Amino acid sequence: MSLTAAFFAIIRRDLLLAFRRRAEMANPLFFFVLVVTLFPLAVGAQPNLLQTMAPGVVWVSALLAALLSLDGMFRSDFEDGSLEQMLLSAQSLPVLVLGKVVAHWLVTGLPLLVIAPLLALFLGLPERAMPTLWLTLLLATPVLSLIGAIGVALTVGLRRGGMILSLLVLPLYVPVLIFASSAVDRAAGGLPVSAQINILLSMLLAAAVVTPLPTAAALRMSVN
Amino acid sequence: MDGKCSNGLQVSGLACSRDDRLLFSGLSFVVAPGEALLLEGSNGSGKTSLLRILCGFRDADAGELFWRGRPLVDSDYLVEMAYVGHAEGIKKELTVLENLRFSRALNQPGKLSIDQALAKVQLAGFDDNAVQTLSAGQKRRLSLARLLITANTLWILDEPFTSLDRQGMALIETLIGEHVAAGGMVVMTSHHDLNLPVARLQRIHLDTCH
Amino acid sequence: MAFIPEPISRFFHRTASPPHFYALANRLIPWLSVLLVLGLAYGLYGGLYLAPADYQQGDSYRIIYIHVPAAWMSLFVYVVMAIMGGIALIWRMKLAEVMLISSAPIGAGFTFIALVTGSLWGKPMWGAWWVWDARLTSELILLFLYLGIISLYGAIEDKRSASRAVSILALVGVVNIPIIHYSVEWWNTLHQGATVSKLDKPSIHISMLIPLLTMAVAFKLYYAVAVLQAAKLELIKREPSAQWVKNLLETSA
């Protein structure tokens, strides 16, 4: 069977699994909403203040939600031996890894786009910034999944890898955070954002091509 | 390399240690088509470690591995081998059929169709059952059905008889016999008393390989 | 590997064999230590005494004799670690793994020193112990990258697996460092506007520069001595029952 067939088979299987475990799917979303809710409670509800902070708050929360959902990416495959079988597949491992990341993003990243308008509403983000918020989420959350996959692959064999995972992954998220939140910030002020969007797009393309290689190498290490 | 061994799995001078303790060293063997190798030894003698080296999950501390006369990485080894380990590699939320279809998508399709393979391991009619409703023995037989639906010549089996009853064991022994008789190869561990219908069966006792 | 000429790879494998490396390190360390003391003595004397005071910053600028070499070293050590990681992954060379992990705490130390001295320098300049200056922010993220490597290595029990893990991580990190650096710099100009960072481009007189470069060399020597010592220890810890370690213990007993 061909490589593309294997790639889509892995996406189909992971989506099916996510559907069968759908109770877990909503957790990162609740987390996203919850973290955003904490900010007005902590810093006060002055509309001006919230509006200034909105791009940053939404993006920091999206980043934390993405981080929280990472742990599930390879965990069950590691525990039930599916990962070993994936490594023994005659197909290219980085491509299979890319399939896993795509499926993971469809399940955990895409829903963030759906809930984002609600949060923008909570924080009083101007309506004209909405398309940019969507676009940054669309371009940048896959980058978070791709980079995060390296960290998960490195820590999947550890019993308590969660804290280490965030230590490994968060510094690498800094560029994404900077450009994505700055784009939303500028859009809220009515400024052009094409530079930021282009940078995010090139980050996405580069990450999609490059990150599966270290992730695959890290999975081989973890299965050892 | 002599002509005989170039057509199968050849291992020479293999050594493996864990936590600074030498498990085995200077281990050499050849498994040719139509042969089976049974690894024996006490717990912790390195049986599983050896199988994991053969799968490429683990690096050997010394030694070389060849498949059909070429180093493993340069050969079609991954296409031609199949492994069933302690962890069965099946998803409990998916059905029997979904699991097997997925395994086949990751590898080359084999001689038998999924239906034929299920009939062979006596799971016919379980196609749409979720794996979590199966018994431990049925799960084991499902993971072994994977060997039948993908194209492979070398089976690497780590304790394949775990959680099987006497009837299930006899079934797997027959499958192994058929595979070897058809020119296949098997490397396996087991602590059960086996009655393998295999003409050319090698045994290696790992406790003596130092 | 096929693409490396045979004599060169043989040379590397000989030098990289643990007993050979151990002996080599033992021979190098005294010489390097002497040079280190001389360099440090001259650099500090030149920097703290001979060099003139800055017409704007007075004597407080003298912290650059620690800060700048430490900041340079923080990057240098990370790059060395990534190179070692690449070697360890491609050639499965134990010595490269050992050098990588022995470098991590030293590099983290340099990064920490650069952060603390940067903050000390910032107080008279900016009136605050910490400002989100681009250089300091990058340095802080670099410290996190180091800590990630150290804690990942500590968390994985099997040390060969742990070495492979940190090799991969070091390579991923070294690709990301320029991206992080430039994005932080860009972010900084965006939010800080016209604040000129004195840490970025010190316009410097030759009498200040020579001690600075001497200090940079001394820091490199310190790194060399420290990493060789740490690597010696790590090699013994890794294969305590190897024959060469037994021989070593016998001769020293």
XYZ file of C-alpha atoms in Angstrom:
687
model
C 0.000 0.000 0.000
C 1.278 3.435 -0.826
C 2.613 6.111 1.459
C -0.349 8.424 0.890
C -2.722 5.611 1.774
C -0.825 5.034 5.022
C -0.803 8.780 5.738
C -4.577 9.026 5.355
C -5.159 5.741 7.157
C -3.417 7.142 10.209
C -5.460 10.351 10.100
C -8.684 8.379 9.667
C -7.846 6.056 12.541
C -6.933 8.885 14.923
C -10.078 10.832 14.074
C -12.115 7.707 14.676
C -10.382 7.180 18.007
C -10.981 10.790 18.982
C -14.639 10.358 18.097
C -14.922 7.227 20.231
C -13.278 9.095 23.115
C -15.169 12.302 22.414
C -15.710 13.054 26.101
C -12.033 14.000 26.308
C -12.119 16.192 23.247
C -13.784 19.159 24.923
C -11.230 19.452 27.737
C -8.733 21.746 25.998
C -11.626 23.952 24.941
C -12.930 24.306 28.486
C -9.408 25.063 29.561
C -9.066 27.766 26.895
C -12.280 29.465 28.015
C -11.399 29.104 31.664
C -7.979 30.704 31.376
C -9.412 33.653 29.462
C -12.073 34.051 32.156
C -9.394 34.270 34.830
C -7.850 37.447 33.414
C -10.762 39.857 33.999
C -11.150 38.376 37.477
C -7.494 38.969 38.245
C -6.757 42.322 36.618
C -10.187 43.926 36.871
C -12.964 44.372 34.377
C -12.150 47.826 32.962
C -13.073 47.540 29.278
C -10.092 49.619 28.126
C -7.586 47.492 29.972
C -9.130 44.237 28.753
C -9.285 45.478 25.206
C -5.582 46.349 25.217
C -4.706 42.979 26.678
C -7.102 40.926 24.574
C -4.736 39.824 21.765
C -2.108 38.718 24.243
C -4.566 37.041 26.588
C -6.298 35.094 23.824
C -2.981 33.957 22.413
C -1.373 33.007 25.710
C -4.492 31.003 26.545
C -4.541 29.324 23.128
C -0.901 28.414 23.628
C -1.558 26.904 27.051
C -4.572 24.993 25.742
C -2.441 23.612 22.899
C 0.242 22.655 25.409
C -2.261 20.882 27.638
C -3.618 18.806 24.782
C -0.165 17.739 23.557
C 0.305 14.964 26.067
C -2.322 12.782 24.406
C -0.626 12.833 21.010
C 1.484 9.674 21.391
C 0.567 8.507 24.911
C -1.929 5.745 24.095
C 0.059 4.596 21.059
C 3.085 4.265 23.293
C 1.230 2.321 25.954
C -0.610 -0.178 23.766
C 2.262 -0.956 21.386
C 0.802 0.836 18.346
C 3.864 3.046 18.281
C 6.151 0.005 17.940
C 4.059 -1.174 15.010
C 4.280 2.288 13.444
C 8.079 2.175 13.724
C 8.122 -1.232 12.041
C 5.958 -0.067 9.196
C 7.680 -0.145 5.835
C 6.459 3.413 5.260
C 8.486 6.522 6.045
C 8.125 7.312 9.736
C 8.255 11.129 9.420
C 5.279 11.015 7.046
C 3.313 8.846 9.477
C 4.266 11.276 12.239
C 2.965 14.147 10.144
C -0.310 12.235 9.797
C -0.539 11.890 13.582
C 0.114 15.611 14.054
C -2.489 16.591 11.445
C -5.091 14.395 13.135
C -4.170 15.802 16.528
C -4.516 19.354 15.261
C -7.892 18.639 13.662
C -9.124 17.399 17.025
C -7.523 19.900 19.394
C -6.488 22.951 17.356
C -9.395 23.454 15.011
C -12.011 23.708 17.802
C -10.087 26.702 19.193
C -11.101 28.597 16.047
C -14.734 27.890 16.741
C -14.633 29.146 20.307
C -12.382 32.152 19.600
C -15.187 34.647 18.744
C -16.787 34.016 22.125
C -13.547 34.856 23.888
C -12.947 37.915 21.747
C -16.408 39.005 22.836
C -15.553 38.441 26.519
C -12.503 40.657 26.238
C -14.017 43.323 24.035
C -11.710 42.732 21.101
C -12.875 44.973 18.200
C -14.840 43.123 15.533
C -12.429 44.142 12.802
C -9.698 42.067 14.507
C -11.764 38.885 14.281
C -10.650 37.748 10.783
C -7.023 38.221 11.797
C -7.557 36.307 15.029
C -8.992 33.431 13.024
C -6.219 33.570 10.494
C -3.488 33.562 13.140
C -5.149 30.645 14.926
C -5.471 28.791 11.642
C -1.823 29.316 10.708
C -0.148 29.205 14.083
C -1.880 26.488 16.118
C -0.646 23.821 13.651
C 2.873 25.148 14.277
C 2.279 24.652 17.993
C 1.216 21.045 17.343
C 4.183 20.388 15.063
C 6.771 21.813 17.461
C 4.995 20.300 20.438
C 5.169 16.868 18.811
C 8.965 16.936 19.209
C 8.596 17.550 22.923
C 5.942 14.858 23.345
C 8.021 12.359 21.420
C 10.966 13.079 23.707
C 8.959 12.689 26.913
C 6.374 10.020 26.056
C 8.393 7.316 27.780
C 8.514 9.230 31.058
C 5.976 8.535 33.747
C 5.665 12.186 34.678
C 6.733 14.025 31.574
C 4.186 16.848 31.783
C 6.303 19.464 33.532
C 9.365 18.686 31.460
C 7.265 18.839 28.315
C 6.253 22.418 29.044
C 9.824 23.370 29.885
C 10.984 21.922 26.546
C 8.239 23.289 24.386
C 7.310 26.735 25.722
C 10.622 28.463 24.840
C 10.225 27.182 21.282
C 6.734 28.681 21.148
C 8.019 32.220 21.728
C 8.317 33.297 18.060
C 4.822 32.019 17.267
C 3.398 33.874 20.235
C 5.155 37.107 19.311
C 4.016 37.223 15.711
C 0.507 35.904 16.247
C -0.401 38.222 19.108
C 1.220 41.169 17.379
C -0.869 40.520 14.262
C -4.087 40.518 16.301
C -2.951 43.608 18.157
C -2.303 45.512 14.947
C -5.555 44.355 13.415
C -7.396 45.683 16.471
C -5.743 49.031 15.841
C -6.702 48.928 12.165
C -3.143 48.460 10.927
C -2.007 46.122 8.129
C -0.863 42.682 9.245
C 0.433 41.069 6.066
C 4.039 40.933 7.306
C 3.081 38.958 10.418
C 0.767 36.686 8.467
C 3.483 35.949 5.925
C 5.941 35.124 8.676
C 3.429 32.815 10.373
C 2.727 31.132 7.039
C 6.406 30.521 6.391
C 6.822 29.210 9.939
C 3.983 26.779 9.264
C 5.499 25.537 6.017
C 8.958 25.204 7.498
C 7.649 23.424 10.583
C 5.557 21.008 8.500
C 8.619 20.014 6.493
C 11.255 19.969 9.217
C 9.711 18.994 12.563
C 8.579 15.450 11.623
C 12.253 14.451 11.340
C 13.276 15.180 14.952
C 9.897 13.887 16.123
C 10.489 10.570 14.356
C 14.019 10.354 15.774
C 12.699 11.121 19.256
C 10.018 8.420 18.960
C 12.691 5.873 18.064
C 14.594 6.960 21.139
C 11.511 6.680 23.364
C 10.597 3.190 22.178
C 14.105 1.975 23.001
C 29.224 -14.678 4.408
C 28.612 -18.099 3.022
C 25.857 -18.746 0.545
C 23.529 -20.504 2.942
C 23.031 -17.656 5.352
C 22.723 -14.860 2.825
C 19.065 -15.653 2.289
C 17.806 -15.097 5.820
C 18.589 -13.371 9.058
C 22.183 -13.494 10.175
C 23.496 -12.207 13.477
C 27.137 -12.194 14.425
C 28.983 -11.259 17.590
C 25.976 -9.604 19.171
C 26.363 -8.202 22.688
C 23.896 -6.409 24.880
C 24.122 -5.024 28.383
C 21.670 -3.268 30.603
C 22.582 -1.034 33.533
C 26.209 -2.037 33.161
C 25.279 -5.737 33.433
C 26.185 -7.900 30.474
C 23.136 -9.835 29.271
C 24.830 -11.742 26.480
C 27.842 -11.390 24.226
C 29.369 -13.087 21.233
C 25.949 -14.258 20.142
C 25.859 -15.482 16.553
C 23.178 -17.357 14.695
C 21.560 -17.752 11.295
C 17.900 -18.238 10.571
C 17.356 -19.417 7.017
C 14.036 -19.801 5.167
C 12.131 -22.768 6.551
C 13.736 -22.463 9.985
C 12.535 -21.396 13.376
C 14.603 -20.194 16.308
C 13.426 -20.578 19.869
C 15.169 -18.381 22.428
C 15.286 -19.794 25.909
C 16.616 -18.536 29.173
C 15.630 -17.448 32.652
C 13.866 -14.172 33.369
C 16.200 -11.264 32.740
C 18.501 -13.293 30.523
C 17.919 -10.858 27.669
C 15.359 -12.649 25.506
C 13.160 -9.606 25.075
C 16.188 -7.337 24.686
C 17.446 -9.544 21.862
C 14.086 -9.413 20.102
C 14.023 -5.643 20.483
C 17.475 -5.464 18.920
C 16.195 -7.593 16.037
C 13.325 -5.124 15.642
C 15.715 -2.183 15.619
C 14.153 -0.649 18.735
C 17.350 -1.066 20.650
C 21.002 -0.707 19.718
C 23.277 -3.641 20.307
C 26.483 -2.856 22.192
C 28.437 -4.847 19.651
C 27.832 -7.096 16.696
C 26.230 -6.977 13.288
C 22.896 -7.921 11.795
C 22.286 -8.899 8.188
C 19.121 -9.573 6.234
C 19.562 -11.602 3.073
C 23.272 -10.836 3.176
C 22.979 -7.073 3.566
C 23.062 -4.847 6.657
C 19.544 -4.383 8.013
C 19.307 -0.698 7.188
C 20.159 -1.302 3.532
C 17.654 -4.094 3.064
C 13.934 -4.659 2.763
C 13.967 -5.945 6.309
C 11.103 -3.775 7.560
C 8.898 -4.871 4.658
C 9.596 -8.528 5.299
C 9.393 -8.746 9.077
C 6.490 -8.615 11.466
C 6.548 -8.389 15.239
C 4.133 -9.266 18.003
C 5.333 -8.146 21.397
C 4.045 -7.891 24.945
C 2.060 -4.813 23.961
C -0.276 -6.023 21.270
C -0.472 -2.841 19.223
C -4.223 -2.930 18.853
C -6.621 -0.145 19.794
C -9.265 -1.181 22.277
C -11.753 1.489 21.142
C -11.693 0.265 17.540
C -13.356 -2.812 16.143
C -11.530 -5.941 15.066
C -11.962 -5.007 11.417
C -10.798 -1.401 11.882
C -7.676 -2.578 13.653
C -6.736 -5.055 10.956
C -7.452 -2.618 8.135
C -5.156 -0.113 9.766
C -2.325 -2.643 10.185
C -2.658 -3.553 6.562
C -2.524 0.094 5.493
C 0.812 0.502 7.267
C 2.315 -2.542 5.546
C 2.082 -4.504 2.334
C -1.077 -6.624 1.995
C -0.410 -10.319 2.445
C -1.681 -13.587 1.082
C -4.838 -13.825 3.146
C -7.774 -11.456 3.209
C -8.972 -10.120 6.546
C -11.933 -12.521 6.544
C -9.725 -15.526 5.835
C -7.293 -14.510 8.549
C -10.062 -14.061 11.104
C -11.430 -17.484 10.230
C -7.947 -18.936 10.714
C -7.551 -17.540 14.213
C -11.141 -18.498 15.020
C -12.417 -14.953 15.286
C -14.816 -15.148 12.346
C -17.954 -13.169 13.064
C -16.189 -10.798 15.475
C -15.470 -8.220 12.740
C -17.549 -5.436 14.227
C -16.910 -6.100 17.894
C -14.928 -3.438 19.701
C -11.654 -4.897 20.878
C -12.370 -3.956 24.487
C -15.212 -6.509 24.515
C -12.839 -9.344 23.599
C -11.187 -11.671 26.089
C -7.432 -11.591 26.616
C -6.999 -14.746 24.554
C -9.088 -13.348 21.714
C -7.022 -10.157 21.717
C -3.868 -12.228 21.479
C -5.266 -14.161 18.520
C -6.268 -10.866 16.888
C -2.730 -9.531 17.218
C -1.452 -12.737 15.634
C -3.982 -12.395 12.804
C -1.982 -9.326 11.836
C 0.837 -11.651 10.801
C -1.439 -13.318 8.272
C -2.853 -10.277 6.499
C 0.441 -8.525 5.814
C 3.195 -9.673 3.495
C 6.100 -10.932 5.571
C 8.598 -13.736 5.771
C 10.127 -13.266 9.233
C 7.993 -13.397 12.352
C 9.429 -12.074 15.579
C 7.247 -13.241 18.426
C 7.739 -12.325 22.078
C 5.881 -14.842 24.248
C 3.103 -15.390 21.704
C 1.331 -17.930 23.897
C 0.647 -15.554 26.781
C -2.998 -15.688 27.889
C -3.912 -18.397 25.378
C -5.668 -21.601 26.437
C -4.493 -25.034 25.291
C -6.624 -24.899 22.158
C -5.340 -21.410 21.301
C -1.758 -22.552 21.801
C -2.267 -25.501 19.477
C -3.729 -23.130 16.897
C -0.718 -20.811 17.009
C 1.674 -23.758 16.886
C -0.053 -24.873 13.693
C 0.168 -21.373 12.206
C 3.883 -21.199 12.983
C 4.348 -24.648 11.449
C 2.541 -23.632 8.273
C 4.487 -20.395 7.998
C 7.833 -22.150 8.330
C 6.809 -24.959 5.992
C 5.995 -22.342 3.351
C 9.559 -21.018 3.551
C 8.975 -18.457 6.286
C 11.181 -17.779 9.307
C 10.325 -17.398 12.979
C 12.321 -16.076 15.902
C 10.450 -16.420 19.155
C 10.630 -16.656 22.908
C 8.393 -18.763 25.065
C 8.513 -20.329 28.460
C 5.781 -22.819 27.607
C 6.520 -26.419 26.700
C 6.065 -26.321 23.009
C 5.203 -28.894 20.468
C 6.196 -26.964 17.371
C 5.579 -28.856 14.129
C 8.799 -27.482 12.700
C 11.431 -29.729 11.133
C 14.346 -27.337 11.496
C 14.057 -25.849 14.949
C 17.064 -24.222 16.578
C 17.242 -23.486 20.259
C 19.531 -20.934 21.865
C 19.874 -20.756 25.606
C 20.783 -17.171 26.457
C 22.038 -17.912 29.985
C 25.007 -19.637 28.381
C 25.893 -16.856 25.927
C 28.660 -14.973 27.664
C 30.143 6.479 7.650
C 30.945 6.038 4.039
C 31.485 9.685 3.130
C 34.281 10.310 5.647
C 37.747 9.248 4.482
C 39.047 6.225 6.330
C 42.175 7.760 8.005
C 40.164 10.677 9.397
C 37.442 8.503 10.858
C 40.105 6.230 12.341
C 41.761 9.237 13.975
C 38.458 10.348 15.458
C 37.611 6.928 16.760
C 40.995 6.617 18.430
C 40.790 10.035 20.067
C 37.199 9.347 21.056
C 37.914 6.075 22.804
C 37.326 6.721 26.509
C 40.756 5.694 27.887
C 42.551 7.685 25.210
C 40.410 10.724 25.821
C 40.862 10.409 29.577
C 44.636 10.426 29.250
C 44.533 13.323 26.790
C 42.316 15.365 29.119
C 44.683 14.708 32.002
C 47.573 16.036 29.957
C 45.693 19.102 28.715
C 44.056 20.272 31.910
C 47.214 21.585 33.707
C 48.335 23.601 30.666
C 44.903 25.025 30.064
C 44.567 25.906 33.756
C 47.828 27.874 33.729
C 46.739 29.790 30.642
C 43.340 30.370 32.229
C 44.852 31.923 35.373
C 47.170 34.144 33.336
C 44.384 35.268 31.018
C 41.995 35.926 33.855
C 44.627 37.869 35.807
C 45.540 40.080 32.868
C 41.938 40.520 31.725
C 40.702 41.565 35.148
C 43.706 43.819 35.814
C 43.367 45.428 32.393
C 39.622 45.744 32.602
C 39.176 46.877 36.159
C 42.380 48.955 36.582
C 44.151 49.873 33.344
C 41.170 50.688 31.154
C 39.857 54.253 31.487
C 36.419 54.993 32.921
C 33.615 55.536 30.439
C 32.740 59.210 29.939
C 29.013 58.458 30.201
C 28.725 55.460 32.481
C 31.722 55.993 34.721
C 32.997 52.823 36.277
C 29.757 50.906 36.093
C 30.470 49.893 32.498
C 33.279 47.665 33.761
C 30.777 44.902 34.307
C 31.033 44.216 30.566
C 34.279 42.389 31.309
C 32.123 39.698 32.838
C 28.818 40.224 31.102
C 29.877 40.272 27.470
C 32.190 37.225 27.537
C 29.570 35.319 29.526
C 26.889 36.194 26.963
C 29.192 35.147 24.109
C 29.967 31.891 25.873
C 26.311 31.161 26.546
C 25.734 30.964 22.792
C 29.067 29.362 22.002
C 28.510 26.486 24.411
C 25.039 25.832 23.017
C 26.420 25.642 19.496
C 29.147 23.253 20.682
C 26.443 21.127 22.304
C 24.435 21.023 19.094
C 27.511 19.970 17.108
C 28.205 17.249 19.674
C 24.561 16.223 19.422
C 24.848 15.901 15.653
C 28.005 13.809 15.971
C 26.398 11.637 18.649
C 23.333 10.992 16.494
C 25.150 10.294 13.236
C 28.175 8.343 14.446
C 26.779 7.062 17.773
C 29.950 8.341 19.408
C 29.843 8.051 23.194
C 32.378 10.786 23.760
C 30.209 13.325 21.926
C 27.261 12.399 24.142
C 29.425 12.865 27.202
C 30.755 16.221 25.991
C 27.229 17.413 25.267
C 25.806 16.663 28.663
C 28.947 17.837 30.474
C 28.660 21.181 28.670
C 25.041 21.824 29.626
C 25.473 22.946 33.253
C 28.507 25.058 32.298
C 26.582 26.759 29.505
C 23.638 27.313 31.817
C 26.069 28.850 34.302
C 27.409 31.300 31.715
C 23.847 32.191 30.728
C 22.920 32.799 34.340
C 25.984 34.996 34.869
C 25.145 36.964 31.736
C 21.603 37.506 33.053
C 22.665 38.568 36.529
C 25.399 40.920 35.329
C 23.056 42.314 32.673
C 20.532 43.034 35.356
C 23.185 44.632 37.597
C 24.305 46.785 34.708
C 20.724 47.721 33.962
C 20.111 49.201 37.391
C 22.268 52.346 36.950
C 21.400 52.587 33.255
C 17.663 52.064 33.272
C 16.905 52.559 36.932
C 15.426 49.082 37.233
C 16.845 45.661 37.913
C 14.991 44.169 35.025
C 13.727 45.637 31.784
C 12.531 43.596 28.831
C 15.555 44.427 26.758
C 15.890 42.239 23.662
C 19.293 40.902 24.639
C 18.273 40.019 28.176
C 15.011 38.428 27.038
C 16.803 36.239 24.509
C 19.295 35.295 27.175
C 16.464 34.325 29.526
C 14.892 32.072 26.887
C 18.314 30.564 26.222
C 18.530 29.743 29.924
C 15.210 27.894 29.622
C 16.590 25.930 26.672
C 19.575 24.895 28.792
C 17.372 23.938 31.726
C 15.195 21.877 29.393
C 18.230 19.884 28.279
C 19.468 19.355 31.821
C 16.117 18.235 33.177
C 15.319 15.986 30.205
C 18.662 14.247 30.644
C 17.978 13.807 34.331
C 14.484 12.439 33.753
C 15.395 9.603 31.389
C 16.871 6.734 33.326
C 18.723 4.918 30.573
C 21.621 7.246 29.894
C 22.161 6.204 26.293
C 18.543 7.015 25.513
C 18.848 10.213 27.509
C 21.881 11.210 25.441
C 20.025 10.653 22.211
C 17.099 12.662 23.532
C 19.225 15.658 24.477
C 21.134 15.434 21.191
C 17.873 15.798 19.298
C 16.766 18.591 21.613
C 20.063 20.482 21.251
C 19.769 20.351 17.461
C 16.165 21.541 17.566
C 17.221 24.303 19.937
C 20.108 25.520 17.816
C 17.834 25.847 14.783
C 15.394 27.823 16.883
C 17.853 30.153 18.608
C 18.221 32.526 15.632
C 14.456 32.514 15.079
C 13.849 33.264 18.747
C 16.582 35.899 18.762
C 15.246 37.791 15.753
C 11.627 37.551 16.783
C 12.471 38.868 20.246
C 14.507 41.682 18.715
C 11.616 42.550 16.434
C 9.168 42.395 19.326
C 11.452 44.672 21.301
C 11.621 47.422 18.698
C 7.865 47.163 18.431
C 7.143 47.702 22.090
C 10.063 49.759 23.324
C 10.310 52.219 20.483
C 13.367 54.414 20.754
C 14.995 52.938 23.870
C 18.566 52.417 22.864
C 20.109 49.302 24.255
C 23.619 49.969 25.479
C 24.181 46.250 25.808
C 23.812 45.716 22.113
C 26.567 47.768 20.556
C 29.088 49.046 23.043
C 31.146 51.647 21.198
C 34.450 50.739 22.629
C 37.972 52.106 22.754
C 40.962 49.896 21.994
C 42.283 50.126 25.580
C 38.936 48.730 26.748
C 38.746 46.187 23.960
C 41.992 44.307 24.611
C 41.093 43.307 28.182
C 37.633 42.369 26.936
C 39.031 40.018 24.313
C 41.460 38.613 26.865
C 38.535 37.896 29.156
C 36.712 36.214 26.283
C 39.685 33.911 25.724
C 39.953 33.245 29.470
C 36.258 32.288 29.586
C 36.802 29.870 26.722
C 39.750 28.351 28.576
C 37.619 28.025 31.670
C 34.983 26.228 29.630
C 37.608 23.887 28.204
C 38.983 23.011 31.645
C 35.561 22.613 33.207
C 34.121 20.506 30.397
C 37.149 18.203 30.323
C 36.905 17.642 34.073
C 33.167 17.015 33.888
C 33.549 14.709 30.892
C 36.216 12.649 32.698
C 33.845 12.116 35.588
C 30.888 11.332 33.346
C 32.903 8.730 31.398
C 33.759 6.898 34.605
C 30.171 7.112 35.817
C 28.954 5.607 32.554
C 31.156 2.566 32.432
C 32.297 1.916 35.976
C 33.135 -1.710 35.259
C 35.112 -1.142 32.059
C 38.639 -2.475 32.002
C 40.300 0.922 31.570
C 38.507 2.284 34.652
C 39.719 -0.708 36.677
C 43.281 -0.107 35.485
C 42.939 3.526 36.415
C 41.814 2.695 39.935
C 44.655 0.238 40.378
C 47.340 2.693 39.299
C 45.961 5.454 41.524
C 45.585 3.179 44.551
